[in-house]
CSV table of C-alpha atoms and ligand atoms in Angstrom, one decimal:
chain,number,residue,atom,x,y,z
A,1,MET,CA,9.9,-133.6,4.9
A,2,SER,CA,13.5,-134.4,4.3
A,3,GLY,CA,12.3,-137.3,2.2
A,4,ILE,CA,10.3,-135.0,0.0
A,5,SER,CA,13.2,-132.7,-0.5
A,6,ARG,CA,15.4,-135.6,-1.3
A,7,ARG,CA,13.0,-136.8,-3.9
A,8,LYS,CA,12.7,-133.4,-5.4
A,9,PHE,CA,16.5,-133.1,-5.3
A,10,LEU,CA,16.9,-136.4,-7.1
A,11,LYS,CA,14.3,-135.5,-9.6
A,12,SER,CA,16.0,-132.2,-10.4
A,13,THR,CA,19.4,-133.9,-10.8
A,14,VAL,CA,17.9,-136.3,-13.2
A,15,ILE,CA,16.5,-133.4,-15.2
A,16,ALA,CA,19.7,-131.5,-15.1
A,17,GLY,CA,21.7,-134.6,-16.2
A,18,GLY,CA,19.3,-135.2,-19.0
A,19,SER,CA,19.0,-131.6,-20.0
A,20,ALA,CA,21.5,-131.9,-22.9
A,21,ALA,CA,19.6,-134.8,-24.3
A,22,ALA,CA,16.3,-133.1,-23.7
A,23,ALA,CA,17.4,-130.0,-25.5
A,24,MET,CA,18.4,-132.1,-28.4
A,25,THR,CA,15.1,-133.9,-28.5
A,26,SER,CA,13.1,-130.7,-28.3
A,27,ALA,CA,15.2,-129.1,-31.0
A,28,LYS,CA,14.7,-132.2,-33.2
A,29,SER,CA,10.9,-132.3,-32.6
A,30,ALA,CA,10.7,-128.5,-33.3
A,31,PHE,CA,12.4,-129.1,-36.6
A,32,ALA,CA,10.3,-132.1,-37.3
A,33,MET,CA,7.2,-130.1,-36.9
A,34,LYS,CA,5.2,-129.5,-40.1
A,35,GLU,CA,6.6,-126.4,-41.6
A,36,PHE,CA,5.8,-123.1,-40.0
A,37,GLN,CA,4.1,-121.2,-42.8
A,38,GLY,CA,5.7,-117.8,-42.1
A,39,TYR,CA,4.4,-115.2,-39.8
A,40,PRO,CA,0.6,-114.6,-40.2
A,41,ASP,CA,1.0,-110.9,-40.8
A,42,SER,CA,4.0,-111.1,-43.0
A,43,MET,CA,4.1,-108.6,-45.7
A,44,GLY,CA,5.1,-109.4,-49.2
A,45,VAL,CA,5.4,-108.2,-52.8
A,46,LEU,CA,3.8,-109.6,-55.9
A,47,VAL,CA,5.9,-109.0,-58.9
A,48,ASP,CA,3.9,-109.1,-62.1
A,49,LEU,CA,6.3,-109.7,-65.0
A,50,THR,CA,3.6,-108.8,-67.5
A,51,ARG,CA,3.7,-105.2,-66.2
A,52,CYS,CA,7.4,-104.6,-66.0
A,53,ILE,CA,8.9,-102.5,-68.8
A,54,GLY,CA,12.5,-102.7,-67.7
A,55,CYS,CA,12.8,-99.0,-66.9
A,56,ARG,CA,15.2,-99.7,-63.9
A,57,THR,CA,13.5,-97.1,-61.8
A,58,CYS,CA,13.4,-99.6,-59.0
A,59,GLU,CA,17.1,-100.0,-59.1
A,60,ALA,CA,17.6,-96.3,-58.9
A,61,ALA,CA,15.1,-96.0,-56.0
A,62,CYS,CA,16.9,-98.7,-54.1
A,63,ASN,CA,20.3,-97.1,-54.7
A,64,LYS,CA,19.0,-93.8,-53.3
A,65,GLU,CA,17.1,-95.3,-50.4
A,66,HIS,CA,20.2,-97.1,-49.1
A,67,ASN,CA,22.9,-94.7,-50.1
A,68,LEU,CA,24.5,-97.3,-52.2
A,69,PRO,CA,27.7,-96.6,-54.2
A,70,GLU,CA,27.5,-94.9,-57.6
A,71,PRO,CA,26.5,-97.3,-60.3
A,72,ALA,CA,28.9,-98.0,-63.2
A,73,LEU,CA,26.4,-96.8,-65.7
A,74,PRO,CA,23.4,-94.5,-65.3
A,75,PHE,CA,20.2,-96.2,-64.2
A,76,ASP,CA,18.5,-95.1,-67.5
A,77,ASN,CA,21.1,-96.8,-69.5
A,78,LEU,CA,19.5,-99.9,-70.9
A,79,SER,CA,22.7,-101.4,-72.4
A,80,VAL,CA,23.1,-103.2,-69.1
A,81,PHE,CA,20.5,-105.7,-70.3
A,82,ASP,CA,23.1,-107.0,-72.8
A,83,GLU,CA,25.7,-107.7,-70.1
A,84,THR,CA,26.5,-111.3,-69.5
A,85,PHE,CA,29.0,-113.2,-67.5
A,86,HIS,CA,30.5,-116.7,-67.4
A,87,GLU,CA,30.6,-117.0,-71.2
A,88,GLY,CA,27.1,-115.6,-71.6
A,89,LYS,CA,25.5,-118.0,-69.3
A,90,GLN,CA,24.9,-115.6,-66.5
A,91,LYS,CA,22.9,-112.4,-66.5
A,92,ARG,CA,23.4,-109.6,-64.0
A,93,ARG,CA,23.1,-110.6,-60.4
A,94,THR,CA,22.8,-108.7,-57.1
A,95,THR,CA,26.2,-107.4,-55.9
A,96,ASP,CA,27.6,-105.6,-52.9
A,97,LYS,CA,26.7,-102.4,-54.7
A,98,ALA,CA,23.2,-103.3,-55.9
A,99,TYR,CA,20.6,-104.9,-53.8
A,100,THR,CA,18.4,-105.4,-56.8
A,101,VAL,CA,18.9,-105.7,-60.6
A,102,VAL,CA,16.5,-106.0,-63.5
A,103,ASN,CA,17.3,-108.4,-66.4
A,104,ARG,CA,15.8,-108.9,-69.9
A,105,TYR,CA,14.6,-112.3,-71.2
A,106,ALA,CA,12.6,-113.9,-73.9
A,107,GLU,CA,13.5,-111.2,-76.5
A,108,GLN,CA,12.4,-113.5,-79.3
A,109,GLU,CA,9.2,-114.7,-77.7
A,110,PRO,CA,5.9,-113.4,-79.1
A,111,GLY,CA,5.0,-111.5,-75.9
A,112,GLY,CA,8.7,-110.6,-75.3
A,113,PRO,CA,10.9,-109.1,-74.2
A,114,VAL,CA,10.1,-109.9,-70.5
A,115,TYR,CA,11.9,-108.2,-67.7
A,116,ARG,CA,12.5,-109.6,-64.3
A,117,LYS,CA,13.6,-107.8,-61.2
A,118,ILE,CA,15.7,-109.8,-58.7
A,119,GLN,CA,16.4,-109.1,-55.0
A,120,CYS,CA,16.1,-111.1,-51.8
A,121,ASN,CA,12.8,-113.1,-51.9
A,122,HIS,CA,12.5,-113.0,-48.1
A,123,CYS,CA,11.8,-116.7,-47.7
A,124,SER,CA,9.4,-117.8,-45.1
A,125,GLU,CA,12.0,-120.2,-43.9
A,126,PRO,CA,15.2,-118.8,-45.2
A,127,ALA,CA,18.1,-121.0,-46.0
A,128,CYS,CA,20.5,-118.2,-45.3
A,129,LEU,CA,19.2,-118.0,-41.8
A,130,THR,CA,19.2,-121.7,-41.1
A,131,SER,CA,22.7,-122.0,-42.5
A,132,CYS,CA,24.1,-119.3,-40.4
A,133,PHE,CA,26.0,-120.6,-37.3
A,134,VAL,CA,26.0,-117.3,-35.4
A,135,ASN,CA,22.4,-116.3,-36.0
A,136,ALA,CA,23.3,-113.2,-38.0
A,137,TYR,CA,20.0,-113.4,-39.9
A,138,LYS,CA,16.5,-112.8,-38.5
A,139,LYS,CA,13.1,-113.2,-40.0
A,140,THR,CA,11.0,-110.3,-38.7
A,141,LYS,CA,7.3,-110.5,-38.1
A,142,GLU,CA,6.8,-108.1,-41.0
A,143,GLY,CA,8.4,-110.7,-43.2
A,144,ALA,CA,11.8,-109.2,-43.9
A,145,VAL,CA,14.9,-111.3,-43.6
A,146,VAL,CA,17.5,-109.0,-42.1
A,147,TYR,CA,21.2,-109.4,-41.5
A,148,ASN,CA,23.3,-108.2,-38.6
A,149,PRO,CA,26.9,-107.5,-39.7
A,150,ASN,CA,28.0,-107.1,-36.1
A,151,VAL,CA,27.7,-110.8,-35.3
A,152,CYS,CA,28.6,-112.1,-38.8
A,153,VAL,CA,32.0,-113.9,-38.9
A,154,GLY,CA,32.3,-113.8,-42.6
A,155,CYS,CA,32.0,-117.6,-43.3
A,156,ARG,CA,29.7,-116.9,-46.2
A,157,MET,CA,27.7,-120.1,-45.7
A,158,CYS,CA,24.5,-118.1,-46.5
A,159,MET,CA,25.8,-117.2,-49.9
A,160,VAL,CA,26.1,-120.9,-50.7
A,161,ALA,CA,22.8,-121.8,-49.0
A,162,CYS,CA,20.6,-119.2,-50.7
A,163,PRO,CA,18.7,-121.0,-53.5
A,164,PHE,CA,18.4,-117.7,-55.4
A,165,GLY,CA,22.1,-116.6,-55.2
A,166,ILE,CA,21.2,-113.4,-53.5
A,167,PRO,CA,23.7,-112.5,-50.7
A,168,ALA,CA,26.8,-110.7,-52.0
A,169,TYR,CA,30.0,-110.0,-50.1
A,170,SER,CA,31.8,-106.8,-50.0
A,171,TYR,CA,35.2,-108.2,-50.7
A,172,ASP,CA,36.4,-104.7,-51.5
A,173,SER,CA,36.0,-103.5,-48.0
A,174,ALA,CA,39.2,-104.7,-46.4
A,175,LEU,CA,38.3,-103.6,-42.8
A,176,HIS,CA,34.7,-104.6,-42.5
A,177,PRO,CA,33.7,-107.0,-45.2
A,178,GLU,CA,30.1,-108.0,-44.8
A,179,ILE,CA,27.2,-109.7,-46.5
A,180,ILE,CA,25.1,-107.3,-48.6
A,181,LYS,CA,21.5,-108.0,-49.6
A,182,CYS,CA,18.1,-106.4,-50.0
A,183,ASN,CA,16.5,-106.0,-46.5
A,184,PHE,CA,13.0,-105.2,-47.7
A,185,CYS,CA,13.8,-101.6,-46.6
A,186,TYR,CA,13.1,-102.9,-43.1
A,187,ASP,CA,14.9,-100.2,-41.1
A,188,THR,CA,13.9,-97.3,-43.3
A,189,ARG,CA,10.4,-98.2,-44.2
A,190,LEU,CA,8.9,-101.6,-43.5
A,191,LYS,CA,9.0,-101.4,-39.8
A,192,ASN,CA,7.3,-98.0,-39.9
A,193,GLY,CA,4.5,-99.4,-42.1
A,194,LYS,CA,5.8,-98.0,-45.3
A,195,PRO,CA,6.2,-99.8,-48.6
A,196,PRO,CA,9.7,-100.5,-50.0
A,197,ALA,CA,11.4,-97.8,-52.0
A,198,CYS,CA,11.4,-99.9,-55.2
A,199,VAL,CA,7.7,-100.6,-54.9
A,200,GLU,CA,6.8,-97.0,-54.4
A,201,ALA,CA,8.9,-95.9,-57.4
A,202,CYS,CA,7.8,-98.4,-59.9
A,203,PRO,CA,5.7,-96.6,-62.6
A,204,GLN,CA,3.9,-99.7,-63.8
A,205,GLU,CA,2.9,-101.0,-60.4
A,206,ALA,CA,4.6,-104.2,-61.5
A,207,LEU,CA,5.3,-104.5,-57.8
A,208,THR,CA,2.3,-104.9,-55.5
A,209,PHE,CA,2.9,-104.6,-51.8
A,210,GLY,CA,0.6,-106.1,-49.2
A,211,HIS,CA,0.0,-108.9,-46.7
A,212,ARG,CA,1.4,-112.0,-48.2
A,213,LYS,CA,-1.8,-113.9,-47.5
A,214,THR,CA,-3.8,-111.3,-49.5
A,215,LEU,CA,-1.2,-111.3,-52.3
A,216,VAL,CA,-1.5,-115.0,-52.8
A,217,LYS,CA,-5.2,-114.5,-53.4
A,218,THR,CA,-4.6,-111.5,-55.6
A,219,ALA,CA,-2.2,-113.5,-57.7
A,220,HIS,CA,-4.6,-116.4,-58.3
A,221,GLU,CA,-7.4,-114.0,-59.0
A,222,ARG,CA,-5.2,-112.3,-61.7
A,223,ILE,CA,-4.6,-115.6,-63.3
A,224,ARG,CA,-8.2,-116.7,-63.0
A,225,SER,CA,-9.8,-113.5,-64.3
A,226,ASN,CA,-7.4,-113.1,-67.3
A,227,PRO,CA,-7.6,-116.4,-69.1
A,228,GLY,CA,-4.7,-117.1,-71.3
A,229,LYS,CA,-2.6,-114.2,-70.0
A,230,TYR,CA,-0.6,-115.9,-67.3
A,231,VAL,CA,1.2,-119.2,-66.7
A,232,ASP,CA,-1.0,-120.9,-64.0
A,233,HIS,CA,1.6,-120.7,-61.3
A,234,VAL,CA,2.5,-118.2,-58.6
A,235,TYR,CA,6.3,-118.5,-58.2
A,236,GLY,CA,7.2,-118.3,-54.6
A,237,GLU,CA,3.9,-119.4,-53.2
A,238,THR,CA,5.4,-122.8,-52.3
A,239,GLU,CA,9.0,-122.8,-53.7
A,240,VAL,CA,11.4,-123.5,-50.8
A,241,GLY,CA,8.5,-123.4,-48.4
A,242,GLY,CA,7.2,-120.1,-49.6
A,243,THR,CA,8.7,-116.6,-50.1
A,244,SER,CA,7.4,-113.1,-49.3
A,245,TRP,CA,8.2,-111.9,-52.8
A,246,MET,CA,6.2,-113.8,-55.4
A,247,TYR,CA,6.0,-113.7,-59.2
A,248,LEU,CA,3.5,-113.9,-62.0
A,249,SER,CA,4.6,-114.4,-65.6
A,250,SER,CA,3.1,-114.8,-69.0
A,251,VAL,CA,6.0,-117.0,-70.3
A,252,PRO,CA,7.1,-120.2,-68.6
A,253,PHE,CA,9.2,-119.4,-65.6
A,254,GLU,CA,12.3,-121.3,-66.7
A,255,GLN,CA,12.5,-119.0,-69.8
A,256,VAL,CA,12.8,-116.0,-67.6
A,257,GLY,CA,15.6,-117.2,-65.4
A,258,PHE,CA,13.7,-118.8,-62.6
A,259,ASN,CA,14.9,-122.0,-61.1
A,260,THR,CA,11.9,-124.3,-61.5
A,261,THR,CA,13.6,-127.3,-60.1
A,262,LEU,CA,13.5,-126.0,-56.5
A,263,GLN,CA,11.8,-128.1,-53.9
A,264,HIS,CA,8.4,-127.1,-52.6
A,265,HIS,CA,9.3,-127.4,-48.9
A,266,PRO,CA,11.9,-125.5,-46.9
A,267,ILE,CA,15.6,-126.1,-47.6
A,268,LEU,CA,15.8,-126.6,-43.9
A,269,ASP,CA,14.2,-130.1,-44.3
A,270,ASN,CA,17.3,-131.4,-46.0
A,271,THR,CA,19.4,-130.4,-43.0
A,272,LYS,CA,17.0,-131.5,-40.3
A,273,SER,CA,19.0,-134.4,-39.1
A,274,PHE,CA,22.2,-132.4,-39.3
A,275,LEU,CA,20.5,-129.6,-37.3
A,276,GLY,CA,19.7,-132.1,-34.6
A,277,ILE,CA,23.4,-132.1,-33.7
A,278,VAL,CA,23.8,-128.4,-34.1
A,279,PRO,CA,23.2,-127.5,-30.5
A,280,MET,CA,26.4,-129.4,-29.6
A,281,VAL,CA,28.4,-128.1,-32.4
A,282,LEU,CA,27.1,-124.6,-31.8
A,283,GLY,CA,29.3,-124.2,-28.7
A,284,ILE,CA,32.5,-124.7,-30.7
A,285,TRP,CA,31.9,-123.4,-34.3
A,286,PRO,CA,31.1,-119.8,-33.5
A,287,ALA,CA,34.2,-119.6,-31.4
A,288,MET,CA,36.3,-121.2,-34.1
A,289,PHE,CA,34.9,-118.9,-36.8
A,290,LEU,CA,35.2,-115.9,-34.6
A,291,GLY,CA,38.8,-116.8,-33.9
A,292,PHE,CA,39.5,-117.0,-37.7
A,293,HIS,CA,37.6,-113.8,-38.2
A,294,LEU,CA,39.7,-111.9,-35.6
A,295,LEU,CA,42.8,-113.4,-37.0
A,296,ALA,CA,41.9,-112.4,-40.5
A,297,LYS,CA,41.1,-108.9,-39.4
A,298,GLY,CA,44.0,-108.3,-37.0
A,299,GLY,CA,46.8,-106.8,-38.9
A,300,LYS,CA,49.5,-107.8,-36.4
A,301,THR,CA,48.9,-111.5,-36.5
A,302,GLU,CA,51.5,-113.7,-38.0
A,303,ASN,CA,51.2,-114.6,-41.7
A,304,LYS,CA,50.7,-118.3,-41.0
A,305,GLU,CA,47.6,-117.5,-38.8
A,306,SER,CA,46.2,-115.0,-41.3
A,307,ASN,CA,46.4,-117.7,-43.9
A,308,ALA,CA,44.4,-120.0,-41.7
A,309,GLY,CA,41.7,-117.3,-41.6
A,310,GLU,CA,41.7,-116.8,-45.3
A,311,SER,CA,41.3,-120.5,-46.0
A,312,CYS,CA,38.2,-120.5,-43.9
A,313,LYS,CA,36.6,-117.8,-45.9
B,1,MET,CA,-25.3,-57.8,-44.7
B,2,LYS,CA,-24.9,-57.5,-48.5
B,3,SER,CA,-21.3,-58.5,-48.4
B,4,ARG,CA,-22.1,-61.6,-46.4
B,5,LYS,CA,-24.6,-62.7,-49.0
B,6,ILE,CA,-22.0,-62.3,-51.7
B,7,TRP,CA,-19.6,-64.5,-49.7
B,8,VAL,CA,-22.3,-67.2,-49.3
B,9,TRP,CA,-22.9,-67.2,-53.0
B,10,ARG,CA,-19.2,-67.3,-53.7
B,11,GLY,CA,-19.0,-70.2,-51.3
B,12,ILE,CA,-21.7,-72.1,-53.1
B,13,VAL,CA,-20.2,-71.4,-56.5
B,14,ALA,CA,-16.8,-72.5,-55.3
B,15,LEU,CA,-18.3,-75.7,-53.7
B,16,PHE,CA,-20.0,-76.5,-57.0
B,17,PHE,CA,-16.7,-76.3,-58.9
B,18,ILE,CA,-14.9,-78.4,-56.3
B,19,ALA,CA,-17.6,-81.0,-56.1
B,20,ALA,CA,-18.7,-81.1,-59.7
B,21,PRO,CA,-16.0,-83.4,-61.0
B,22,ALA,CA,-16.4,-85.7,-58.1
B,23,PHE,CA,-20.2,-86.1,-58.8
B,24,GLY,CA,-19.5,-86.5,-62.5
B,25,THR,CA,-21.7,-83.7,-63.6
B,26,VAL,CA,-19.1,-82.3,-66.0
B,27,ASP,CA,-20.4,-82.8,-69.4
B,28,GLU,CA,-17.6,-81.2,-71.3
B,29,PRO,CA,-14.3,-83.2,-71.1
B,30,PRO,CA,-11.3,-81.1,-70.3
B,31,ALA,CA,-9.1,-80.1,-73.2
B,32,SER,CA,-6.0,-81.2,-71.3
B,33,VAL,CA,-5.1,-82.5,-67.9
B,34,SER,CA,-2.0,-81.5,-66.0
B,35,ILE,CA,-0.4,-84.3,-64.0
B,36,GLY,CA,2.2,-83.3,-61.5
B,37,SER,CA,2.3,-86.2,-59.1
B,38,LEU,CA,5.9,-87.1,-60.1
B,39,SER,CA,7.1,-83.5,-60.0
B,40,HIS,CA,10.0,-84.4,-57.7
B,41,LEU,CA,11.6,-86.1,-60.7
B,42,TYR,CA,10.0,-84.6,-63.8
B,43,SER,CA,8.2,-81.5,-64.9
B,44,GLU,CA,4.5,-81.7,-65.1
B,45,VAL,CA,3.0,-83.9,-67.8
B,46,VAL,CA,0.3,-82.2,-69.8
B,47,PHE,CA,-2.1,-84.9,-71.1
B,48,ASP,CA,-3.7,-83.7,-74.3
B,49,HIS,CA,-7.2,-85.0,-73.8
B,50,ASP,CA,-8.5,-83.5,-77.0
B,51,LEU,CA,-5.9,-85.2,-79.0
B,52,HIS,CA,-6.8,-88.5,-77.5
B,53,LEU,CA,-10.5,-87.9,-78.2
B,54,SER,CA,-9.6,-87.7,-81.9
B,55,VAL,CA,-7.6,-91.0,-81.7
B,56,THR,CA,-10.5,-93.1,-80.5
B,57,ASP,CA,-14.2,-92.7,-80.7
B,58,ASP,CA,-14.8,-94.8,-77.7
B,59,CYS,CA,-14.3,-93.3,-74.3
B,60,SER,CA,-14.6,-96.6,-72.5
B,61,VAL,CA,-11.2,-97.6,-73.8
B,62,CYS,CA,-9.9,-95.5,-70.8
B,63,HIS,CA,-12.9,-94.7,-68.7
B,64,HIS,CA,-14.1,-98.2,-68.0
B,65,HIS,CA,-17.9,-98.0,-67.9
B,66,ARG,CA,-18.3,-94.3,-67.3
B,67,PHE,CA,-18.9,-93.3,-70.9
B,68,GLY,CA,-18.6,-94.8,-74.3
B,69,LYS,CA,-19.8,-97.7,-76.2
B,70,GLY,CA,-20.0,-100.3,-73.4
B,71,VAL,CA,-17.6,-102.1,-71.3
B,72,LYS,CA,-14.4,-103.1,-73.1
B,73,GLU,CA,-13.1,-105.9,-70.9
B,74,GLU,CA,-15.0,-109.2,-70.8
B,75,ARG,CA,-14.4,-109.8,-67.2
B,76,CYS,CA,-15.8,-106.4,-66.3
B,77,ALA,CA,-18.8,-106.8,-68.6
B,78,ARG,CA,-19.9,-109.9,-66.7
B,79,CYS,CA,-21.2,-107.5,-64.0
B,80,HIS,CA,-21.2,-104.1,-65.6
B,81,SER,CA,-22.7,-104.6,-69.0
B,82,GLU,CA,-26.0,-103.3,-67.8
B,83,SER,CA,-24.8,-101.3,-64.8
B,84,GLN,CA,-24.8,-97.6,-64.5
B,85,GLY,CA,-21.6,-95.7,-65.2
B,86,THR,CA,-19.0,-95.3,-62.5
B,87,PHE,CA,-19.7,-92.4,-60.2
B,88,SER,CA,-16.8,-90.3,-61.6
B,89,ALA,CA,-14.8,-90.0,-64.8
B,90,ARG,CA,-11.8,-88.8,-62.9
B,91,CYS,CA,-9.0,-91.4,-62.6
B,92,SER,CA,-8.0,-90.0,-59.2
B,93,ASP,CA,-11.5,-90.4,-57.7
B,94,CYS,CA,-11.0,-94.2,-57.6
B,95,HIS,CA,-7.2,-94.8,-58.1
B,96,VAL,CA,-5.5,-93.5,-55.0
B,97,GLU,CA,-2.2,-91.8,-54.8
B,98,LYS,CA,-0.8,-94.1,-52.1
B,99,PRO,CA,-2.2,-97.6,-52.8
B,100,PHE,CA,0.3,-99.2,-50.4
B,101,SER,CA,-0.3,-97.1,-47.3
B,102,VAL,CA,-1.3,-98.9,-44.2
B,103,GLU,CA,-4.7,-97.1,-44.3
B,104,HIS,CA,-5.4,-98.2,-47.8
B,105,ILE,CA,-4.3,-101.8,-47.3
B,106,MET,CA,-6.5,-102.0,-44.2
B,107,MET,CA,-9.4,-100.5,-46.0
B,108,MET,CA,-9.2,-102.9,-48.8
B,109,GLU,CA,-8.9,-105.9,-46.5
B,110,ALA,CA,-11.6,-104.7,-44.0
B,111,ASP,CA,-14.5,-106.0,-46.1
B,112,PRO,CA,-14.1,-109.7,-46.8
B,113,LYS,CA,-16.8,-109.5,-49.5
B,114,ARG,CA,-15.1,-106.8,-51.5
B,115,TYR,CA,-14.6,-107.8,-55.1
B,116,HIS,CA,-12.3,-105.0,-56.3
B,117,ILE,CA,-9.3,-105.8,-54.1
B,118,ASP,CA,-6.8,-105.5,-56.8
B,119,MET,CA,-7.1,-101.9,-57.9
B,120,THR,CA,-4.0,-100.1,-59.0
B,121,GLY,CA,-2.9,-96.8,-57.5
B,122,LEU,CA,-3.0,-93.6,-59.6
B,123,LYS,CA,0.5,-93.8,-60.9
B,124,GLY,CA,0.0,-97.4,-61.9
B,125,ALA,CA,-3.3,-96.7,-63.5
B,126,TYR,CA,-1.9,-93.9,-65.7
B,127,HIS,CA,1.2,-95.9,-66.8
B,128,LEU,CA,-0.6,-99.2,-67.4
B,129,LYS,CA,-3.2,-97.4,-69.5
B,130,CYS,CA,-0.9,-94.8,-71.2
B,131,TYR,CA,2.3,-96.7,-71.6
B,132,ASN,CA,0.8,-100.0,-72.5
B,133,CYS,CA,-1.4,-98.4,-75.2
B,134,HIS,CA,1.4,-96.3,-76.5
B,135,ALA,CA,3.7,-99.3,-76.8
B,136,ALA,CA,1.0,-101.5,-78.4
B,137,MET,CA,0.1,-98.7,-80.9
B,138,GLY,CA,3.6,-97.8,-81.8
B,139,ALA,CA,3.1,-94.3,-80.2
B,140,PRO,CA,6.0,-92.6,-78.5
B,141,SER,CA,6.9,-94.8,-75.5
B,142,GLU,CA,10.3,-93.8,-74.2
B,143,CYS,CA,10.1,-92.3,-70.7
B,144,GLY,CA,11.4,-89.0,-72.0
B,145,ASP,CA,8.7,-88.8,-74.6
B,146,CYS,CA,6.2,-87.8,-71.9
B,147,HIS,CA,8.5,-86.9,-69.0
B,148,ALA,CA,11.0,-84.0,-69.1
B,149,ARG,CA,13.4,-84.8,-66.3
B,150,SER,CA,14.3,-82.3,-63.6
B,151,ASP,CA,17.7,-81.9,-62.1
B,152,ALA,CA,16.6,-84.0,-59.2
B,153,GLY,CA,15.5,-86.6,-61.7
B,154,ASP,CA,18.9,-86.7,-63.3
B,155,ARG,CA,20.5,-87.1,-59.9
B,156,PHE,CA,18.1,-89.9,-59.0
B,157,TYR,CA,19.0,-91.8,-62.2
B,158,HIS,CA,22.7,-90.9,-62.0
B,159,SER,CA,22.2,-89.5,-65.4
B,160,GLY,CA,22.9,-86.3,-67.4
B,161,ILE,CA,25.5,-84.2,-65.5
B,162,TYR,CA,25.4,-86.8,-62.7
B,163,ALA,CA,26.4,-89.7,-65.0
B,164,PRO,CA,29.2,-91.8,-63.6
B,165,ALA,CA,32.7,-91.3,-65.1
B,166,GLY,CA,34.1,-94.2,-67.0
B,167,GLY,CA,31.5,-96.9,-67.1
B,168,SER,CA,32.4,-100.5,-66.7
B,169,PRO,CA,30.0,-103.4,-66.8
B,170,THR,CA,28.1,-103.9,-63.6
B,171,GLY,CA,26.8,-107.1,-62.1
B,172,LYS,CA,30.0,-108.9,-61.1
B,173,HIS,CA,29.2,-111.6,-58.7
B,174,GLU,CA,32.1,-113.5,-57.2
C,1,SF4,S1,16.3,-115.3,-51.0
C,1,SF4,FE1,18.2,-116.1,-50.2
C,1,SF4,S2,19.0,-114.4,-49.0
C,1,SF4,FE2,16.8,-114.0,-49.3
C,1,SF4,S3,15.8,-114.9,-47.5
C,1,SF4,FE3,15.8,-116.5,-49.1
C,1,SF4,S4,17.7,-117.7,-48.7
C,1,SF4,FE4,17.9,-115.7,-47.6
C,2,SF4,S1,12.9,-103.8,-50.9
C,2,SF4,FE1,14.2,-102.1,-50.5
C,2,SF4,S2,16.3,-103.0,-50.3
C,2,SF4,FE2,15.0,-104.5,-51.3
C,2,SF4,S3,15.3,-104.1,-53.5
C,2,SF4,FE3,13.5,-102.9,-52.9
C,2,SF4,S4,14.3,-100.9,-52.4
C,2,SF4,FE4,16.0,-102.3,-52.4
C,3,SF4,S1,10.5,-99.9,-61.8
C,3,SF4,FE1,8.9,-101.4,-62.2
C,3,SF4,S2,8.6,-101.4,-64.4
C,3,SF4,FE2,10.6,-100.4,-64.0
C,3,SF4,S3,12.1,-102.0,-64.1
C,3,SF4,FE3,11.5,-101.9,-62.0
C,3,SF4,S4,9.8,-103.4,-61.7
C,3,SF4,FE4,10.0,-103.0,-63.9
């Protein structure tokens, strides 16, 4: 009897001793798995650029839904389409005051102008999520990628990682700066089975809400049954491993501001080998960032330390 | 006894008027149609049906294969060139007000053999028909040409008396 216990005991110590290594292996094999194609009941939105008329009603609806700050110009002011940044190379982007913006493209094209709404695309395997060391992001079963400001340490890795340049940072808020981005109206609507505010408000039904699986079929059917109308591609079906928000267009996607050089598998793949060592690093990094974060926030800390916090940001 | 009879008749007459448009038995088109589904932002839009009758001589431009000179769109004609008209001429009898409600999404997905899975809601149907035709024909196509905005509408768009003071470019992204 004692022999059996001894064997059991020995076995368990071997397991315990090897647990760190085992955790690493299992993490690695999980990441090596062929990509997880998103949750089966994930919802999504199909944006049909051929329907959008650039009325900006979606922007107004989002602003109201989330009690966002007053815009610089009224939402019915269409002069915003002429705004450019970085010597005219950059059109409007999402900011800490706007989860979504509409831009105008292809003014000179035969079918133009074409308008394109941007917001978080709610990737199936979000780079913002995988880049975040403290798990501030979550992909919900409904398909939304949501962010928790309470655990965020303000490192802004997600802003760098997002292939669509979506997360913004509320630099203006001195006390509680946080990442700002479209949340698919998760708290106010999606989790209660309601469509997003922008979708509901769009007069042209340029935004179609439904199960992502169904929307993929709908998108291909629109292409198939309207020969010559659309580019034969559903943007977001496979880009970066698939996104919940997908797009149809009548002009080549690169002419309407889409990045068509993105890989068709998750961004995560690039960092797989790196992520293999994350479990070890995880123990240290959050503490480090949290330390910097607290230093940056604490008014009474010495200048030298605050600077250290700043440099990390 | 007599009064009861009158009520029964009134009931039948009322039923007829309620049900008639749904069964498509209206022969005379309405002179105008009042559309108030966006009344939280705008005053009612009165669609002048008579005016539009004089613009086109083919009802199927708007009414698919209910009336008119045959199915307009080729992809519809593949099945419907010989088929009977739709059961109703009223947009709202097919195009629902809440196309993205759970109930409607489930209903559309319930039958795997369903062909018409991509039907727009009522608001989408109106705008895609009205706006797109207006824009293509050079008819009035600014929002305000059809919609008179209410106070709540001005507040929604941060416009009119609710317009922001100053006004600097938006879209900064550091
Ligand atoms: S679009 Fe960017 S912010 Fe949105 S889920 Fe994808 S990576 Fe994250
Ligand atoms: S889904 Fe919601 S949060 Fe995102 S852009 Fe639309 S209204 Fe805004
Ligand atoms: S509300 Fe619809 S039509 Fe208007 S700008 Fe937004 S997506 Fe385009």
